[in-house]
Coordinates of C-alpha atoms (C1' of nucleotides) in Angstrom, one line a residue:
Chain A
M1 CA 3.0 4.1 -0.5
L2 CA -0.3 4.9 1.3
R3 CA -3.2 3.2 -0.1
I4 CA -6.7 2.6 1.2
G5 CA -7.6 -0.9 -0.1
S6 CA -11.0 -2.2 -0.8
S7 CA -11.2 -4.3 2.4
V8 CA -10.3 -1.3 4.6
E9 CA -12.8 0.9 2.8
Y10 CA -15.6 -1.6 2.9
A11 CA -15.0 -2.7 6.5
T12 CA -15.2 0.9 7.6
R13 CA -18.4 1.5 5.7
L14 CA -19.9 -1.7 7.2
M15 CA -19.0 -0.6 10.7
V16 CA -20.5 2.8 10.1
R17 CA -23.7 1.1 9.0
L18 CA -23.8 -1.0 12.1
A19 CA -23.0 2.0 14.3
A20 CA -25.9 3.9 12.8
E21 CA -28.3 1.1 13.6
A22 CA -30.6 2.1 16.5
D23 CA -29.8 0.3 19.8
G24 CA -28.5 -3.2 19.3
A25 CA -30.5 -4.1 16.2
T26 CA -28.8 -6.6 13.9
L27 CA -28.2 -6.3 10.2
S28 CA -27.7 -9.3 7.9
A29 CA -24.7 -9.6 5.6
E30 CA -27.2 -9.8 2.7
R31 CA -28.7 -6.4 3.7
M32 CA -25.3 -4.7 4.2
S33 CA -24.1 -6.0 0.8
A34 CA -27.1 -4.4 -0.8
L35 CA -26.8 -1.1 1.1
E36 CA -23.1 -0.7 0.4
N37 CA -23.1 -2.3 -3.0
V38 CA -20.3 -4.6 -1.9
P39 CA -20.1 -8.2 -3.4
R40 CA -22.1 -10.5 -1.1
D41 CA -19.3 -13.1 -0.6
Y42 CA -16.8 -10.4 0.1
V43 CA -19.0 -8.9 2.8
D44 CA -19.0 -12.3 4.5
Q45 CA -15.3 -12.5 4.4
I46 CA -14.8 -9.0 5.8
L47 CA -17.4 -9.4 8.5
Q48 CA -15.6 -12.6 9.7
R49 CA -12.4 -10.8 10.1
L50 CA -14.2 -8.1 12.1
R51 CA -15.8 -10.7 14.2
R52 CA -12.5 -12.5 14.9
A53 CA -11.1 -9.2 16.0
G54 CA -13.9 -8.9 18.5
L55 CA -15.4 -5.8 16.8
V56 CA -18.8 -7.3 15.9
E57 CA -21.0 -10.1 17.2
S58 CA -23.0 -12.4 15.1
R59 CA -26.2 -14.5 15.5
R60 CA -26.7 -17.4 13.2
G61 CA -29.8 -18.8 11.6
A62 CA -33.0 -17.1 10.5
Q63 CA -33.3 -13.5 11.8
G64 CA -29.6 -13.6 12.4
G65 CA -27.1 -10.9 11.6
Y66 CA -24.4 -8.7 13.0
K67 CA -24.1 -5.9 15.5
L68 CA -21.3 -4.0 17.1
S69 CA -19.6 -5.6 20.1
L70 CA -18.7 -2.2 21.6
E71 CA -20.0 1.3 21.7
P72 CA -19.1 3.3 18.6
S73 CA -17.1 5.7 20.8
R74 CA -14.9 2.8 21.9
I75 CA -14.1 1.5 18.4
T76 CA -11.3 3.1 16.5
I77 CA -10.5 3.1 12.8
G78 CA -7.1 1.7 13.8
R79 CA -8.8 -1.4 15.1
I80 CA -10.9 -1.8 12.0
V81 CA -7.9 -1.4 9.8
K82 CA -5.8 -3.9 11.7
A83 CA -8.7 -6.4 11.7
V84 CA -9.0 -6.6 7.9
D85 CA -5.5 -5.6 6.7
E86 CA -3.0 -8.1 8.1
G87 CA 0.3 -6.5 7.2
V88 CA -0.7 -2.9 7.7
F89 CA 2.6 -1.3 8.5
E90 CA 5.2 -3.4 6.7
A91 CA 8.6 -3.7 8.1
V92 CA 11.3 -2.2 6.0
C93 CA 14.4 -3.8 7.4
G94 CA 15.3 -6.5 6.5
R95 CA 13.4 -6.2 3.2
Y96 CA 15.8 -4.7 0.8
S97 CA 18.8 -5.3 3.1
A98 CA 22.0 -4.4 1.3
G99 CA 23.4 -7.8 0.8
D100 CA 24.3 -8.9 4.3
T101 CA 22.1 -9.4 7.3
K102 CA 21.7 -5.7 8.2
C103 CA 20.9 -2.7 6.2
S104 CA 23.9 -0.9 4.8
H105 CA 22.6 2.3 6.4
S106 CA 22.0 0.7 9.8
D107 CA 24.3 3.0 11.6
G108 CA 25.3 6.6 11.1
C109 CA 22.3 7.5 9.0
G110 CA 18.7 8.0 9.8
I111 CA 16.7 6.4 7.0
R112 CA 15.1 3.6 9.0
P113 CA 13.8 5.8 11.8
V114 CA 12.0 8.0 9.3
W115 CA 9.9 5.1 8.1
E116 CA 9.4 3.7 11.6
R117 CA 8.3 7.0 12.9
L118 CA 6.0 7.4 9.9
G119 CA 4.4 4.1 10.7
L120 CA 3.9 5.0 14.3
F121 CA 2.3 8.3 13.3
V122 CA -0.1 6.7 11.0
E123 CA -1.0 4.1 13.5
E124 CA -1.6 6.6 16.3
Y125 CA -3.6 8.8 14.0
L126 CA -5.9 5.9 13.2
D127 CA -6.1 4.9 16.8
N128 CA -7.5 8.3 17.7
V129 CA -10.4 8.3 15.3
T130 CA -13.5 6.6 16.6
L131 CA -16.6 5.3 14.8
A132 CA -18.7 7.7 16.9
E133 CA -16.8 10.6 15.3
L134 CA -17.6 9.3 11.8
L135 CA -21.2 9.6 12.6
E136 CA -20.7 13.2 13.8
P137 CA -17.9 14.5 11.6
E138 CA -17.9 18.0 13.1
L139 CA -16.2 16.7 16.2
G140 CA -12.8 16.5 14.6
V141 CA -9.9 14.5 15.7
S142 CA -6.9 16.8 15.4
A143 CA -7.1 18.2 18.8
R144 CA -6.6 14.8 20.4
V145 CA -3.5 13.9 18.4
K146 CA -1.5 17.0 19.1
H147 CA 0.4 15.2 21.8
L148 CA 1.9 12.8 19.3
F149 CA 4.3 15.5 18.3
G150 CA 5.5 16.4 21.8
A151 CA 8.3 13.8 21.9
E152 CA 11.6 14.3 20.1
R153 CA 13.1 11.5 18.1
Chain B
M1 CA -1.8 0.2 3.8
L2 CA 1.5 1.9 4.4
R3 CA 4.3 0.3 2.6
I4 CA 7.8 1.4 1.7
G5 CA 8.5 -0.1 -1.7
S6 CA 11.9 -1.0 -3.0
S7 CA 12.0 2.0 -5.4
V8 CA 11.4 4.5 -2.5
E9 CA 13.9 2.7 -0.2
Y10 CA 16.5 2.5 -2.9
A11 CA 16.0 6.1 -4.1
T12 CA 16.4 7.4 -0.5
R13 CA 19.6 5.4 -0.1
L14 CA 21.0 6.6 -3.3
M15 CA 20.2 10.2 -2.4
V16 CA 21.9 9.8 1.0
R17 CA 25.0 8.5 -0.8
L18 CA 25.1 11.5 -3.1
A19 CA 24.5 13.8 -0.2
A20 CA 27.4 12.3 1.7
E21 CA 29.8 12.9 -1.2
A22 CA 32.2 15.7 -0.5
D23 CA 31.4 19.0 -2.4
G24 CA 29.9 18.3 -5.8
A25 CA 31.8 15.1 -6.6
T26 CA 29.9 12.7 -8.9
L27 CA 29.2 9.1 -8.4
S28 CA 28.5 6.7 -11.3
A29 CA 25.4 4.5 -11.3
E30 CA 27.7 1.5 -11.4
R31 CA 29.4 2.6 -8.2
M32 CA 26.2 3.3 -6.4
S33 CA 24.8 -0.1 -7.5
A34 CA 27.8 -1.7 -5.9
L35 CA 27.7 0.4 -2.7
E36 CA 24.0 -0.2 -2.1
N37 CA 23.8 -3.7 -3.6
V38 CA 20.9 -2.6 -5.8
P39 CA 20.6 -4.2 -9.2
R40 CA 22.5 -2.2 -11.8
D41 CA 19.7 -1.6 -14.3
Y42 CA 17.3 -0.8 -11.5
V43 CA 19.7 1.9 -10.2
D44 CA 19.6 3.4 -13.7
Q45 CA 15.9 3.5 -13.8
I46 CA 15.6 5.1 -10.4
L47 CA 18.2 7.7 -11.0
Q48 CA 16.4 8.7 -14.2
R49 CA 13.2 9.4 -12.3
L50 CA 15.2 11.4 -9.7
R51 CA 16.8 13.4 -12.6
R52 CA 13.5 14.1 -14.3
A53 CA 12.2 15.4 -10.9
G54 CA 15.1 17.8 -10.8
L55 CA 16.7 16.2 -7.8
V56 CA 19.9 15.1 -9.4
E57 CA 22.1 16.2 -12.3
S58 CA 23.9 13.9 -14.6
R59 CA 27.0 14.0 -16.8
R60 CA 27.4 11.5 -19.6
G61 CA 30.4 9.8 -21.0
A62 CA 33.6 8.7 -19.3
Q63 CA 34.0 10.1 -15.8
G64 CA 30.4 10.9 -15.9
G65 CA 27.9 10.3 -13.1
Y66 CA 25.4 11.9 -10.8
K67 CA 25.3 14.6 -8.2
L68 CA 22.6 16.4 -6.2
S69 CA 21.0 19.4 -7.9
L70 CA 20.3 21.1 -4.6
E71 CA 21.8 21.3 -1.1
P72 CA 20.8 18.3 1.1
S73 CA 19.0 20.7 3.4
R74 CA 16.7 21.7 0.6
I75 CA 15.8 18.2 -0.5
T76 CA 12.9 16.6 1.3
I77 CA 12.1 12.9 1.5
G78 CA 8.7 13.9 0.2
R79 CA 10.2 15.0 -3.0
I80 CA 12.2 11.8 -3.4
V81 CA 9.1 9.7 -2.7
K82 CA 7.0 11.6 -5.2
A83 CA 9.8 11.4 -7.8
V84 CA 9.9 7.6 -7.8
D85 CA 6.5 6.6 -6.6
E86 CA 3.9 7.9 -9.1
G87 CA 0.6 7.4 -7.3
V88 CA 1.8 7.9 -3.7
F89 CA -1.4 8.9 -2.1
E90 CA -4.1 7.2 -4.0
A91 CA -7.5 8.7 -4.3
V92 CA -10.2 6.8 -2.5
C93 CA -13.4 8.2 -4.1
G94 CA -14.4 7.3 -6.7
R95 CA -12.6 3.9 -6.3
Y96 CA -15.1 1.6 -4.6
S97 CA -17.9 4.0 -5.2
A98 CA -21.1 2.4 -4.1
G99 CA -22.7 1.8 -7.4
D100 CA -23.5 5.3 -8.6
T101 CA -21.2 8.1 -9.3
K102 CA -20.7 9.2 -5.7
C103 CA -19.8 7.4 -2.5
S104 CA -22.8 6.2 -0.6
H105 CA -21.3 7.9 2.4
S106 CA -20.6 11.1 0.6
D107 CA -22.7 13.2 3.0
G108 CA -23.6 12.9 6.6
C109 CA -20.6 10.7 7.5
G110 CA -17.0 11.4 7.8
I111 CA -15.2 8.4 6.2
R112 CA -13.6 10.2 3.3
P113 CA -12.1 13.1 5.4
V114 CA -10.3 10.6 7.6
W115 CA -8.4 9.1 4.6
E116 CA -7.8 12.5 3.1
R117 CA -6.5 13.9 6.3
L118 CA -4.3 10.9 6.7
G119 CA -2.9 11.4 3.3
L120 CA -2.1 15.1 4.0
F121 CA -0.6 14.1 7.3
V122 CA 1.8 11.6 5.7
E123 CA 2.6 14.0 3.0
E124 CA 3.4 16.9 5.3
Y125 CA 5.5 14.6 7.5
L126 CA 7.6 13.5 4.6
D127 CA 7.9 17.1 3.3
N128 CA 9.4 18.1 6.6
V129 CA 12.3 15.6 6.7
T130 CA 15.3 16.7 4.7
L131 CA 18.3 14.8 3.4
A132 CA 20.5 16.9 5.6
E133 CA 18.8 15.4 8.7
L134 CA 19.3 11.9 7.5
L135 CA 23.0 12.6 7.7
E136 CA 22.7 14.0 11.2
P137 CA 19.9 11.9 12.7
E138 CA 20.1 13.6 16.1
L139 CA 18.5 16.7 14.8
G140 CA 15.0 15.2 14.7
V141 CA 12.0 16.3 12.8
S142 CA 9.1 16.2 15.3
A143 CA 9.5 19.7 16.5
R144 CA 8.9 21.2 13.1
V145 CA 5.7 19.3 12.3
K146 CA 3.8 20.1 15.4
H147 CA 2.0 22.8 13.6
L148 CA 0.3 20.2 11.4
F149 CA -2.1 19.5 14.2
G150 CA -3.1 23.0 14.9
A151 CA -5.9 23.2 12.5
E152 CA -9.3 21.6 13.0
R153 CA -11.0 19.5 10.5
Chain C
dT1 C1' 38.3 6.1 -32.3
dC2 C1' 37.1 3.6 -28.3
dA3 C1' 35.5 2.8 -23.8
dA4 C1' 32.8 4.5 -20.2
dT5 C1' 28.5 6.2 -18.9
dC6 C1' 24.1 8.0 -19.1
dT7 C1' 19.1 7.5 -21.7
dT8 C1' 14.9 5.4 -23.3
dG9 C1' 11.4 2.4 -23.5
dA10 C1' 9.7 -2.3 -23.8
dT11 C1' 9.2 -6.6 -21.6
dT12 C1' 8.7 -10.1 -18.1
dA13 C1' 8.3 -13.0 -13.7
dG14 C1' 6.4 -13.0 -9.4
dA15 C1' 3.6 -11.2 -5.7
dT16 C1' -0.5 -9.1 -4.1
dA17 C1' -5.2 -7.4 -4.0
dG18 C1' -9.8 -8.2 -4.9
dG19 C1' -13.1 -11.2 -5.5
dT20 C1' -15.4 -15.9 -6.2
dC21 C1' -16.9 -20.5 -5.1
dA22 C1' -18.3 -24.7 -2.8
dG23 C1' -19.6 -26.7 0.9
dG24 C1' -20.7 -26.7 5.8
dT25 C1' -23.0 -25.3 10.5
dA26 C1' -26.4 -23.1 13.5
dT27 C1' -31.1 -21.3 14.4
dG28 C1' -35.8 -19.5 14.0
dT29 C1' -40.5 -20.8 12.1
dT30 C1' -44.0 -23.8 10.8
Chain D
dA1 C1' -39.1 -32.8 12.1
dA2 C1' -38.4 -30.2 8.2
dC3 C1' -37.2 -26.2 5.9
dA4 C1' -35.5 -21.7 5.0
dT5 C1' -32.5 -18.3 6.5
dA6 C1' -28.2 -16.8 7.6
dC7 C1' -23.6 -17.2 9.3
dC8 C1' -18.9 -19.9 8.8
dT9 C1' -14.6 -21.8 6.6
dG10 C1' -11.2 -22.3 3.6
dA11 C1' -9.7 -23.0 -0.9
dC12 C1' -9.4 -21.0 -5.3
dC13 C1' -8.9 -17.8 -9.2
dT14 C1' -7.5 -13.7 -11.8
dA15 C1' -6.2 -8.9 -13.1
dT16 C1' -3.1 -5.6 -11.7
dC17 C1' 1.0 -4.0 -9.8
dT18 C1' 5.9 -4.3 -8.3
dA19 C1' 10.5 -5.3 -9.0
dA20 C1' 13.6 -6.3 -12.1
dT21 C1' 15.5 -7.3 -16.7
dC22 C1' 16.8 -6.4 -21.4
dA23 C1' 18.0 -4.2 -25.7
dA24 C1' 19.5 -0.6 -28.2
dG25 C1' 20.9 4.1 -28.4
dA26 C1' 23.3 8.8 -27.4
dT27 C1' 27.2 11.5 -25.2
dT28 C1' 31.5 12.6 -23.6
dG29 C1' 36.6 12.1 -22.1
dA30 C1' 41.0 10.4 -23.2

DNA sequence: TCAATCTTGATTAGATAGGTCAGGTATGTT
DNA sequence: AACATACCTGACCTATCTAATCAAGATTGA
């Protein structure tokens, strides 16, 4: 139901590594692979997805490498997750629709809203944790997401 | 990352059906299969898991069937999910551990707490939605889960 | 007894996740 | 210019998991 896949885990670690790098110094994929013990080719693949999402910049050729596109405080875990994990919050209807075009419980019962709301909660949670906080864990995130529970369904 | 699988979706629908049944009337697996358009044998399998979790009771033989073990207001979606979805919140460490026994980011950075907290978050959310509310969607759940955000990491 | 119905556990087909591979393109250094 | 370094692209493979099926049995009501 809730599962942190390897690509999400690795992407987060790579981003933390880059964030920890002094000023705008670059790190090569090779080096990151060694540091995090993630398969070399897989690192490439993940970094490309992060680059296409605009989270990292690359420089090719000798002495090339990667660096963050934004300040760590402006990069959320939510963006990282969405960059590498295409179908993060999978739609529920119309998967498993009860025969016809719409869910058999589409009116009169509240199953769907429960899943939808759960998805929104998870998404908002992740959008409220920044890379900067991962470097300084003591900051905490909970204070900033309290507002999520202010609205009624 | 977050995915409502068929077993969770079906189990929830079946439980809602049973909850909607007047007093303690039973419904056969056959009937539920037809009502929800879920494969007959699959309904069996799911109902057994719900039974072993103590959420439904069964009566065998002719005129047999299933009914809820508890009042709808005392059955949470969390319990349903845990009943049918064995590894709901999968551990992250030590999957993908960076080579040695412990995660390379095990101290000094806050990756793991983010996932752990997310898991707790989802779990608590689901534990605060009851079957009774699914029958009367207007009640809403958000008010009751506000406290989840009171504690700091 | 017989039919309805739950019970158990094994098995299978398809999808997905995780990782690999082969080739290409750009850039710094000599 | 040549070469090594390093990013770039997309196809490919494979083990695991999900969803569903199947087969055989055990209870119970009429």
